[in-house]
C-alpha cells in the first residue's frame, strides 16, 4: 500500500508539470481567493482589536461650556464626583490643555498658537473622568450631560458602534466575495484536473484493463489537486505577510492607530491557508475524477 | 475457465448482440473466435471482462459467477486476465520497460519485484534489448510484443487478445500467434479474436464462429466459409 502510495504521489506531481499552464491558472485563482479571505480576516481582527482599545479606555473627557467661569467649572466638577460609577474626576484647566496641544505640535508650529494663551485661549476647561462600571457607560454619560455648565462629552461609544457596523459590512461583503471566489477556484481546479485526465485517458483505460481499483485511478488526481492547493497556500501566506507588513508600516507612521502585528498570527494563518488550499484541491480533484468514472463507467476496457 | 450458460445481451438501444449463447472453455485451452464485424465478438469479450452485464443467463469465469460479482470486485477479477488490443495501447512517453512495469504498479507490486519480473517477461517475448526504447521506435510486431508482455507480466490465468495481428505485418502475424501458442503451452488459457483465416488454418486450434449473435460453429477442424 505504501509502495503504491509513493508511486501515486509521484504520478500526481508529474500531472501538474505536464499540465503546467492550467496548473498555474489554478494556483493564481486559488491564491487570489485565499488572499482576499486572509485580508478580510485580518481586517476583522484589527477592528476587534481597535474596539477593545476603545472600550479599554474607560475614561471620557467632559468639556465645560465655552467661556464658563472657573468657579462654575469647579462646581460642575463637584457634581460629577457626586454621581455613582465615577472612579476619578481630574480637572484639566484650559491653560494646561493649550500647553498640551502646543507640546504635541512641536516647537516650530507651537508659535502659531502663541497668541492663544491666557485670555485668548479658545479651549474650554475640562475634566478627565473615569468610570467604575463600563456597562453603565451610556447612562453615566447622559447624567453628566445634564449637569449645568457641561458643554459636551467626547463619547467613544459612537466610534465603537461605527467600528462594529464596518466590521459587519466587511464580514458580510467578504463572505459573499469569498464564496463566489471559492466556487470559481473549485471550478478552475476541477477543470485543470479534468484536462490532465483527458490527456491520460489511455493510461486510465490501461489501468482499468489490468485491474486497477477506482481508488488507484483517483489518487494521482487528488494528489494533483492537493499539491496545487498547498503551493497556493504557501504563496498566498507569503504574499499576505509581505503586503500586510508594508501596510502596517505605513499605517503606524501616519496614524495613531497601531494594527496588530503579523508575528503572532503568521503561523496559524499559514496553517489555515495550507489546510484550506489542500482541501480545495482535494475536493476539486474528487469532483472531476468522480464525474469521469461515473460517466465513462469505471469499468471501461473499450474493446 | 469460462462458461456461458444461455447468455443473451440486448443493449439499451434495442440491439440484440448475443442470442442465448452457451459455450465452455476449459483451463489451458486455446480458442480462436471468428466472425464478421458486428457479429457479437466484442460483446462476447465485454461480458467476460465485466464491461457489460448480460441481459439473461449466467457467466462463470474461473470459479466466479459474474452475476454475483459486485462492481467494486471487478478490478480483482480482471487481475486474473491479461488483455491484448489490436491498437497495442502503449503509452508513448514511457519506455518499453515502463510500459510493462506500469501494469505491475497498478496491482501494487514492489519496485524489487518489478525490477526482477519485467526483464524476464521481456526476454520471453524477445525484447530484452529494447527495454529502454520508446514504442514509436519499434515496428508494429515489436509493439504488439510489448503489449503481450504487459498482458503477461501479472501472470494471468486467461489471456484475451482482440485482433492482436490486425496492425501487424502479415509475416510477423505468425510470430505473434506462435508466441501465444508458447504461452498457452505454459498453461495460460487463450482467447483470440481474429479475422485472419490463414492464421486459424495454420495453427489448427478450436475455433468458435459467432454470427448475428449466435454460435454457428464450434470445432477443431474449422474451414473458412466463402461468405
Coordinates of C-alpha atoms in Angstrom, one line a residue:
Chain A
X1 CA 0.0 0.0 0.0
X2 CA 2.8 2.4 1.0
X3 CA 4.7 1.4 -2.1
X4 CA 1.7 2.2 -4.3
X5 CA 1.2 5.4 -2.5
X6 CA 4.7 6.6 -3.2
X7 CA 4.2 5.7 -6.9
X8 CA 0.8 7.5 -7.0
X9 CA 2.3 10.6 -5.3
X10 CA 4.9 10.8 -8.0
X11 CA 2.3 10.4 -10.7
X12 CA 0.2 13.2 -9.2
X13 CA 3.2 15.6 -9.1
X14 CA 4.1 14.6 -12.7
X15 CA 0.5 15.5 -13.7
X16 CA 1.0 19.1 -12.5
X17 CA 4.1 19.5 -14.5
X18 CA 2.7 18.0 -17.7
X19 CA -0.2 20.3 -17.5
X20 CA 1.6 23.4 -16.2
X21 CA -0.4 26.2 -17.9
X22 CA -3.7 25.1 -16.4
X23 CA -2.0 24.3 -13.0
X24 CA -0.6 27.9 -13.0
X25 CA -4.1 29.3 -13.6
X26 CA -5.5 27.2 -10.8
X27 CA -2.8 28.4 -8.4
X28 CA -3.5 32.0 -9.5
X29 CA -7.2 31.8 -8.8
X30 CA -6.7 30.0 -5.5
X31 CA -4.1 32.5 -4.4
X32 CA -6.4 35.4 -5.1
X33 CA -9.2 33.7 -3.2
X34 CA -7.0 32.9 -0.2
X35 CA -5.6 36.5 -0.2
X36 CA -9.0 38.1 -0.1
X37 CA -10.1 35.7 2.7
X38 CA -6.9 36.5 4.6
X39 CA -7.4 40.2 4.1
X40 CA -11.0 40.1 5.3
X41 CA -9.9 38.1 8.4
X42 CA -7.1 40.5 9.2
X43 CA -9.3 43.5 8.8
X44 CA -11.9 42.0 11.1
X45 CA -9.2 41.1 13.7
X46 CA -7.9 44.7 13.6
X47 CA -11.3 46.1 14.1
X48 CA -11.9 43.9 17.1
X49 CA -8.5 45.0 18.5
X50 CA -9.4 48.6 17.9
X51 CA -12.7 48.2 19.6
X52 CA -11.1 46.6 22.6
X53 CA -8.7 49.6 22.9
X54 CA -11.6 52.0 22.7
X55 CA -13.6 50.0 25.2
X56 CA -10.5 49.6 27.4
X57 CA -10.2 53.4 27.9
X58 CA -12.9 53.7 30.5
X59 CA -12.4 57.4 30.7
X60 CA -14.0 60.3 28.9
X61 CA -13.2 63.9 28.7
X62 CA -16.0 66.2 29.9
X63 CA -15.7 69.7 28.3
X64 CA -17.3 72.7 30.1
X65 CA -19.2 75.3 28.1
X66 CA -17.1 77.8 26.3
X67 CA -16.2 80.8 28.5
X68 CA -17.6 79.3 31.7
X69 CA -16.1 80.9 34.8
X70 CA -13.6 78.7 36.6
X71 CA -15.8 78.7 39.7
X72 CA -18.7 77.3 37.8
X73 CA -16.4 74.7 36.3
X74 CA -15.3 73.6 39.8
X75 CA -19.0 73.4 40.9
X76 CA -19.8 71.2 37.9
X77 CA -16.8 69.0 38.8
X78 CA -18.2 68.6 42.4
X79 CA -21.5 67.4 40.9
X80 CA -19.8 65.0 38.6
X81 CA -17.9 63.5 41.6
X82 CA -21.2 63.0 43.4
X83 CA -22.6 60.7 40.7
X84 CA -22.2 57.0 41.4
X85 CA -20.0 55.0 38.9
X86 CA -17.3 57.7 38.9
X87 CA -13.9 56.3 39.8
X88 CA -11.9 59.5 39.4
X89 CA -12.5 63.1 38.2
X90 CA -9.5 65.2 37.4
X91 CA -9.7 68.8 36.4
X92 CA -7.8 69.8 33.3
X93 CA -7.7 73.7 33.1
X94 CA -7.8 75.2 29.7
X95 CA -4.3 76.6 30.2
X96 CA -2.8 73.2 30.6
X97 CA -4.9 71.9 27.6
X98 CA -3.4 74.5 25.2
X99 CA 0.1 73.7 26.6
X100 CA -0.5 70.1 25.8
X101 CA -1.6 70.9 22.2
X102 CA 1.5 73.1 21.8
X103 CA 3.7 70.3 23.1
X104 CA 2.2 67.9 20.6
X105 CA 2.8 70.3 17.7
X106 CA 6.5 70.8 18.4
X107 CA 8.5 74.0 18.9
X108 CA 8.1 75.4 15.4
X109 CA 4.4 75.1 14.9
X110 CA 3.7 75.9 18.5
X111 CA 4.5 79.5 17.8
X112 CA 1.3 79.6 15.7
X113 CA -0.6 79.2 18.9
X114 CA 1.4 81.7 20.9
X115 CA -1.3 84.3 20.7
X116 CA -3.9 81.9 22.0
X117 CA -2.8 81.6 25.6
X118 CA -4.3 83.3 28.6
X119 CA -7.4 85.2 27.9
X120 CA -7.5 84.4 24.2
X121 CA -7.4 80.6 24.8
X122 CA -10.2 79.1 22.7
X123 CA -10.2 75.8 24.6
X124 CA -12.7 75.1 27.4
X125 CA -11.9 73.8 30.8
X126 CA -12.4 70.1 31.1
X127 CA -12.5 67.1 33.4
X128 CA -10.9 63.7 32.8
X129 CA -13.5 61.3 34.2
X130 CA -13.1 57.6 34.5
X131 CA -15.9 55.1 35.3
X132 CA -16.1 52.1 37.6
X133 CA -18.5 50.1 35.6
X134 CA -18.3 50.3 31.8
X135 CA -21.7 48.7 31.3
X136 CA -23.3 51.8 32.8
X137 CA -21.3 54.0 30.4
X138 CA -24.2 55.4 28.4
X139 CA -26.2 56.1 31.5
X140 CA -23.4 57.9 33.3
X141 CA -22.6 60.0 30.2
X142 CA -26.2 61.1 29.9
X143 CA -26.2 62.1 33.6
X144 CA -23.0 64.1 33.2
X145 CA -24.5 65.9 30.2
X146 CA -27.4 67.1 32.3
X147 CA -25.2 68.9 34.8
X148 CA -25.2 72.7 34.4
X149 CA -22.1 74.0 32.8
X150 CA -21.2 70.8 31.0
X151 CA -20.8 71.5 27.3
X152 CA -20.0 68.1 25.7
X153 CA -18.5 64.7 26.4
X154 CA -16.3 63.0 23.9
X155 CA -18.2 59.8 23.6
X156 CA -16.3 56.7 22.4
X157 CA -19.4 54.6 22.2
X158 CA -20.2 56.2 19.0
X159 CA -16.9 55.2 17.5
X160 CA -17.4 51.7 18.8
X161 CA -20.8 51.5 17.1
X162 CA -19.3 52.7 13.8
X163 CA -16.5 50.2 14.0
X164 CA -19.0 47.3 14.7
X165 CA -21.0 48.4 11.7
X166 CA -17.9 48.5 9.5
X167 CA -16.9 45.1 10.8
X168 CA -20.3 43.7 9.9
X169 CA -20.2 45.2 6.4
X170 CA -16.7 43.7 5.8
X171 CA -17.8 40.3 7.2
X172 CA -20.9 40.1 5.1
X173 CA -19.4 41.5 1.9
X174 CA -16.3 39.4 2.4
X175 CA -18.4 36.3 2.9
X176 CA -20.1 36.6 -0.5
X177 CA -17.0 37.6 -2.4
X178 CA -15.1 34.7 -0.8
X179 CA -17.9 32.3 -1.5
X180 CA -18.0 33.3 -5.2
X181 CA -14.3 33.1 -5.5
X182 CA -14.3 29.7 -3.8
X183 CA -16.7 28.4 -6.4
X184 CA -14.6 29.8 -9.1
X185 CA -11.5 28.2 -7.7
X186 CA -13.2 24.8 -7.4
X187 CA -14.4 25.1 -11.0
X188 CA -10.9 26.0 -12.3
X189 CA -9.1 23.3 -10.3
X190 CA -11.6 20.6 -11.3
X191 CA -11.2 21.7 -14.9
X192 CA -7.5 21.7 -14.7
X193 CA -7.6 18.2 -13.4
X194 CA -10.1 17.1 -16.0
X195 CA -7.7 18.4 -18.6
X196 CA -4.9 16.1 -17.2
X197 CA -7.4 13.3 -17.0
X198 CA -8.3 13.6 -20.7
X199 CA -4.7 13.6 -21.6
X200 CA -4.3 10.5 -19.6
X201 CA -7.3 8.7 -20.9
X202 CA -5.3 5.9 -22.4
X203 CA -3.4 5.4 -19.2
X204 CA -6.7 5.2 -17.2
X205 CA -8.0 2.8 -19.8
X206 CA -5.0 0.5 -19.5
X207 CA -5.1 0.8 -15.7
X208 CA -8.7 -0.4 -15.7
X209 CA -7.9 -3.2 -18.1
X210 CA -5.2 -4.6 -15.8
X211 CA -7.4 -4.4 -12.8
X212 CA -6.8 -1.0 -11.1
X213 CA -9.4 -0.1 -8.4
X214 CA -11.2 3.2 -8.7
X215 CA -9.2 4.5 -5.8
X216 CA -5.9 3.7 -7.6
X217 CA -7.1 5.8 -10.5
X218 CA -8.4 8.6 -8.3
X219 CA -5.3 9.1 -6.0
X220 CA -2.9 10.8 -8.5
X221 CA -5.6 13.3 -9.4
X222 CA -6.4 14.1 -5.8
X223 CA -2.6 14.4 -5.2
X224 CA -2.5 16.9 -8.1
X225 CA -5.3 18.9 -6.5
X226 CA -3.7 18.9 -3.1
X227 CA -0.3 19.9 -4.3
X228 CA -1.8 22.8 -6.3
X229 CA -3.7 23.7 -3.1
X230 CA -0.5 23.6 -1.0
X231 CA 1.5 25.7 -3.4
X232 CA -1.3 28.2 -3.4
X233 CA -1.4 28.2 0.4
X234 CA 2.3 28.9 0.8
X235 CA 2.3 31.6 -1.9
X236 CA -0.7 33.4 -0.5
X237 CA 0.6 33.3 3.0
X238 CA 3.9 34.8 1.9
X239 CA 2.2 37.5 -0.2
X240 CA -0.2 38.4 2.6
X241 CA 2.5 38.7 5.1
X242 CA 4.5 40.9 2.8
X243 CA 1.6 43.2 1.9
X244 CA 0.3 43.4 5.5
X245 CA 3.8 44.2 6.8
X246 CA 4.0 47.1 4.3
X247 CA 0.6 48.3 5.3
X248 CA 1.3 48.1 9.0
X249 CA 4.5 50.1 8.5
X250 CA 2.6 52.9 6.5
X251 CA -0.3 53.0 8.9
X252 CA 1.8 53.2 12.0
X253 CA 3.7 56.1 10.5
X254 CA 0.7 58.2 9.5
X255 CA -1.9 57.4 12.1
X256 CA -2.0 56.9 15.9
X257 CA -3.8 53.6 15.3
X258 CA -1.4 50.6 15.7
X259 CA -2.5 47.5 13.8
X260 CA -2.0 44.0 15.3
X261 CA 1.5 42.7 14.4
X262 CA 1.9 39.8 11.9
X263 CA 4.3 37.9 14.1
X264 CA 1.6 36.2 16.3
X265 CA -0.8 35.3 13.5
X266 CA 1.7 34.2 10.8
X267 CA 1.8 30.5 11.9
X268 CA -2.0 30.0 12.3
X269 CA -2.6 31.9 9.1
X270 CA -0.2 29.8 7.1
X271 CA -1.6 26.6 8.6
X272 CA -5.2 27.7 7.8
X273 CA -4.1 28.6 4.2
X274 CA -2.4 25.3 3.7
X275 CA -5.4 23.4 5.1
X276 CA -7.9 25.4 3.0
X277 CA -5.7 25.1 -0.1
X278 CA -5.3 21.3 0.2
X279 CA -9.0 20.8 1.0
X280 CA -10.0 22.8 -2.1
X281 CA -7.6 20.9 -4.2
X282 CA -8.7 17.5 -2.9
X283 CA -12.4 18.4 -3.5
X284 CA -11.6 19.7 -6.9
X285 CA -9.8 16.5 -7.8
X286 CA -12.5 14.3 -6.5
X287 CA -15.2 16.2 -8.3
X288 CA -13.6 15.8 -11.7
X289 CA -12.4 12.2 -11.4
X290 CA -15.7 11.2 -9.8
X291 CA -17.6 12.6 -12.7
X292 CA -15.3 10.9 -15.2
X293 CA -15.5 7.5 -13.6
X294 CA -19.3 7.7 -13.3
X295 CA -19.9 9.0 -16.8
X296 CA -17.4 6.8 -18.6
X297 CA -18.2 3.9 -16.4
X298 CA -15.5 2.8 -14.1
X299 CA -15.0 -0.5 -15.9
X300 CA -14.3 0.6 -19.5
X301 CA -11.9 -1.5 -21.4
X302 CA -13.2 -0.4 -24.7
X303 CA -12.7 -3.5 -26.9
Chain B
X1 CA -12.2 -21.4 -17.2
X2 CA -15.1 -19.7 -19.0
X3 CA -18.6 -20.8 -19.1
X4 CA -21.6 -19.1 -20.8
X5 CA -25.0 -20.5 -19.8
X6 CA -27.8 -19.4 -22.1
X7 CA -26.4 -15.9 -22.3
X8 CA -28.3 -13.1 -24.1
X9 CA -27.4 -9.5 -24.4
X10 CA -29.7 -6.7 -25.5
X11 CA -28.4 -3.2 -25.5
X12 CA -30.5 -0.3 -24.2
X13 CA -31.0 0.9 -27.8
X14 CA -32.7 -2.4 -28.6
X15 CA -29.8 -4.1 -30.5
X16 CA -29.6 -7.8 -29.7
X17 CA -25.9 -8.6 -29.7
X18 CA -25.9 -12.1 -28.4
X19 CA -28.7 -14.7 -28.5
X20 CA -28.9 -17.5 -26.0
X21 CA -25.2 -18.5 -26.2
X22 CA -23.9 -21.5 -24.3
X23 CA -20.2 -22.3 -24.5
X24 CA -17.5 -23.7 -22.3
X25 CA -13.7 -23.0 -22.5
X26 CA -11.6 -25.3 -20.3
X27 CA -8.5 -24.4 -18.4
X28 CA -5.4 -24.4 -20.7
X29 CA -7.4 -24.2 -24.0
X30 CA -6.5 -22.1 -27.0
X31 CA -9.6 -20.8 -28.7
X32 CA -10.0 -18.7 -31.8
X33 CA -13.1 -16.6 -32.0
X34 CA -14.1 -15.7 -35.6
X35 CA -16.9 -13.9 -37.2
X36 CA -17.8 -10.8 -39.2
X37 CA -17.8 -7.3 -37.8
X38 CA -20.9 -6.7 -35.8
X39 CA -21.4 -10.5 -35.2
X40 CA -21.2 -10.1 -31.4
X41 CA -17.5 -10.9 -30.8
X42 CA -16.8 -7.6 -28.9
X43 CA -19.9 -8.1 -26.8
X44 CA -18.6 -11.6 -26.0
X45 CA -15.3 -10.1 -24.7
X46 CA -17.1 -7.3 -22.9
X47 CA -19.2 -9.8 -21.0
X48 CA -16.1 -11.8 -19.9
X49 CA -14.3 -8.7 -18.7
X50 CA -17.4 -7.4 -17.0
X51 CA -17.5 -4.2 -19.0
X52 CA -21.1 -5.2 -19.8
X53 CA -23.5 -7.4 -17.9
X54 CA -25.7 -10.0 -19.7
X55 CA -29.5 -9.4 -20.0
X56 CA -30.1 -13.1 -19.5
X57 CA -28.1 -16.2 -18.5
X58 CA -25.1 -16.7 -16.3
X59 CA -21.4 -16.4 -17.0
X60 CA -18.7 -18.1 -14.9
X61 CA -15.1 -17.0 -15.1
X62 CA -12.6 -19.1 -13.1
X63 CA -14.7 -20.0 -10.1
X64 CA -16.6 -16.8 -10.1
X65 CA -20.2 -16.4 -11.1
X66 CA -20.3 -13.0 -12.6
X67 CA -23.9 -12.3 -11.6
X68 CA -22.7 -12.4 -8.0
X69 CA -19.8 -10.1 -8.7
X70 CA -20.1 -6.6 -7.2
X71 CA -18.9 -3.6 -9.2
X72 CA -16.1 -3.0 -6.7
X73 CA -14.8 -6.6 -7.2
X74 CA -14.5 -6.2 -11.0
X75 CA -10.8 -5.0 -10.8
X76 CA -9.9 -8.1 -8.9
X77 CA -11.5 -10.4 -11.5
X78 CA -9.5 -8.5 -14.2
X79 CA -6.3 -9.2 -12.4
X80 CA -6.6 -12.9 -13.4
X81 CA -6.8 -11.8 -17.1
X82 CA -4.4 -10.3 -19.5
X83 CA -5.7 -8.2 -22.4
X84 CA -4.0 -7.6 -25.7
X85 CA -5.5 -5.0 -28.1
X86 CA -5.5 -4.5 -31.8
X87 CA -4.2 -0.9 -31.4
X88 CA -1.5 -2.0 -28.9
X89 CA -2.4 0.7 -26.4
X90 CA 1.1 1.5 -25.3
X91 CA 1.9 4.8 -23.6
X92 CA 4.3 6.6 -26.0
X93 CA 6.1 8.7 -23.4
X94 CA 7.1 5.6 -21.4
X95 CA 9.8 3.2 -22.4
X96 CA 9.1 -0.4 -23.1
X97 CA 10.3 -1.3 -19.6
X98 CA 8.0 1.3 -18.1
X99 CA 5.0 0.2 -20.2
X100 CA 5.3 -3.3 -18.8
X101 CA 6.1 -2.1 -15.3
X102 CA 3.0 0.1 -15.3
X103 CA 0.8 -3.0 -15.2
X104 CA 2.6 -4.2 -12.1
X105 CA 2.4 -0.8 -10.4
X106 CA -1.3 -0.9 -10.8
X107 CA -1.6 -4.1 -8.8
X108 CA 0.7 -2.8 -6.1
X109 CA 3.9 -4.7 -6.9
X110 CA 7.1 -3.5 -5.2
X111 CA 9.9 -1.9 -7.1
X112 CA 12.1 -5.0 -6.4
X113 CA 9.5 -7.4 -7.9
X114 CA 9.2 -5.1 -10.9
X115 CA 12.9 -5.0 -11.5
X116 CA 13.1 -8.8 -11.3
X117 CA 10.0 -9.7 -13.3
X118 CA 9.9 -7.2 -16.2
X119 CA 13.3 -8.2 -17.7
X120 CA 12.2 -11.8 -17.5
X121 CA 8.9 -11.2 -19.3
X122 CA 10.7 -9.0 -21.9
X123 CA 13.1 -11.9 -22.6
X124 CA 10.1 -14.2 -23.1
X125 CA 8.8 -12.0 -26.0
X126 CA 12.4 -11.5 -27.2
X127 CA 12.6 -7.7 -26.5
X128 CA 15.2 -7.7 -23.8
X129 CA 17.4 -5.4 -25.9
X130 CA 14.6 -2.9 -26.5
X131 CA 13.8 -2.3 -22.8
X132 CA 14.9 1.4 -23.0
X133 CA 13.3 2.1 -26.4
X134 CA 10.1 4.1 -26.7
X135 CA 7.1 2.5 -28.5
X136 CA 7.5 4.8 -31.5
X137 CA 10.9 3.5 -32.2
X138 CA 9.5 -0.1 -32.6
X139 CA 7.9 -1.9 -35.5
X140 CA 4.2 -3.0 -35.3
X141 CA 5.2 -6.5 -34.4
X142 CA 7.5 -5.4 -31.7
X143 CA 4.9 -3.0 -30.3
X144 CA 2.4 -5.8 -30.1
X145 CA 5.0 -8.0 -28.3
X146 CA 5.3 -5.2 -25.7
X147 CA 1.5 -5.3 -25.4
X148 CA 1.8 -9.1 -24.9
X149 CA 4.5 -8.7 -22.3
X150 CA 2.3 -6.2 -20.4
X151 CA -0.6 -8.6 -20.5
X152 CA 1.5 -11.4 -19.2
X153 CA 3.5 -9.7 -16.5
X154 CA 1.0 -10.2 -13.8
X155 CA 0.8 -13.9 -14.6
X156 CA -2.8 -14.1 -15.7
X157 CA -4.7 -17.4 -16.0
X158 CA -6.5 -16.2 -19.0
X159 CA -5.3 -14.1 -21.9
X160 CA -7.7 -12.3 -24.1
X161 CA -6.4 -11.0 -27.4
X162 CA -8.6 -8.9 -29.7
X163 CA -7.3 -9.0 -33.2
X164 CA -3.7 -8.9 -32.0
X165 CA -2.4 -9.2 -35.5
X166 CA -4.7 -6.6 -37.0
X167 CA -2.0 -3.9 -37.2
X168 CA 1.0 -6.1 -37.7
X169 CA 2.7 -7.2 -41.0
X170 CA 1.3 -10.5 -42.2
X171 CA 4.7 -12.0 -42.0
X172 CA 5.0 -11.1 -38.3
X173 CA 1.5 -12.2 -37.5
X174 CA 2.6 -15.8 -37.4
X175 CA 5.3 -14.8 -35.0
X176 CA 2.7 -13.2 -32.6
X177 CA 0.4 -16.2 -32.7
X178 CA 3.4 -18.5 -32.3
X179 CA 4.2 -16.6 -29.1
X180 CA 0.6 -17.0 -27.9
X181 CA 1.0 -20.7 -28.6
X182 CA 4.1 -21.0 -26.5
X183 CA 2.3 -19.1 -23.7
X184 CA -0.6 -21.5 -24.0
X185 CA 1.8 -24.4 -23.6
X186 CA 2.8 -23.0 -20.2
X187 CA -0.8 -23.4 -19.1
X188 CA -2.4 -20.0 -19.8
X189 CA -5.9 -20.2 -21.4
X190 CA -6.0 -18.1 -24.6
X191 CA -9.0 -16.5 -26.3
X192 CA -8.1 -14.8 -29.5
X193 CA -10.5 -12.9 -31.7
X194 CA -9.3 -12.7 -35.3
X195 CA -10.3 -12.1 -38.9
X196 CA -7.3 -13.8 -40.4
X197 CA -8.3 -17.2 -41.7
X198 CA -4.8 -18.1 -42.7
X199 CA -3.7 -18.0 -39.1
X200 CA -6.6 -20.0 -37.9
X201 CA -6.0 -22.7 -40.5
X202 CA -2.3 -22.8 -39.8
X203 CA -2.5 -23.2 -36.1
X204 CA -5.3 -25.8 -36.0
X205 CA -6.9 -25.0 -32.7
X206 CA -10.5 -24.9 -31.5
X207 CA -12.5 -22.3 -33.5
X208 CA -15.7 -20.7 -32.3
X209 CA -17.6 -18.8 -35.0
X210 CA -20.1 -16.2 -34.0
X211 CA -22.6 -14.8 -36.5
X212 CA -25.5 -12.5 -35.8
X213 CA -25.2 -13.0 -32.0
X214 CA -25.2 -16.8 -32.1
X215 CA -22.5 -19.5 -32.1
X216 CA -22.8 -21.0 -35.6
X217 CA -19.9 -23.4 -35.4
X218 CA -17.5 -24.7 -32.7
X219 CA -14.9 -27.2 -33.9
X220 CA -11.3 -28.1 -34.1
X221 CA -11.4 -28.7 -37.9
X222 CA -12.7 -25.4 -39.0
X223 CA -12.9 -24.5 -42.6
X224 CA -13.5 -20.8 -43.6
X225 CA -16.7 -20.2 -45.5
X226 CA -16.8 -18.1 -48.6
X227 CA -19.1 -15.5 -47.1

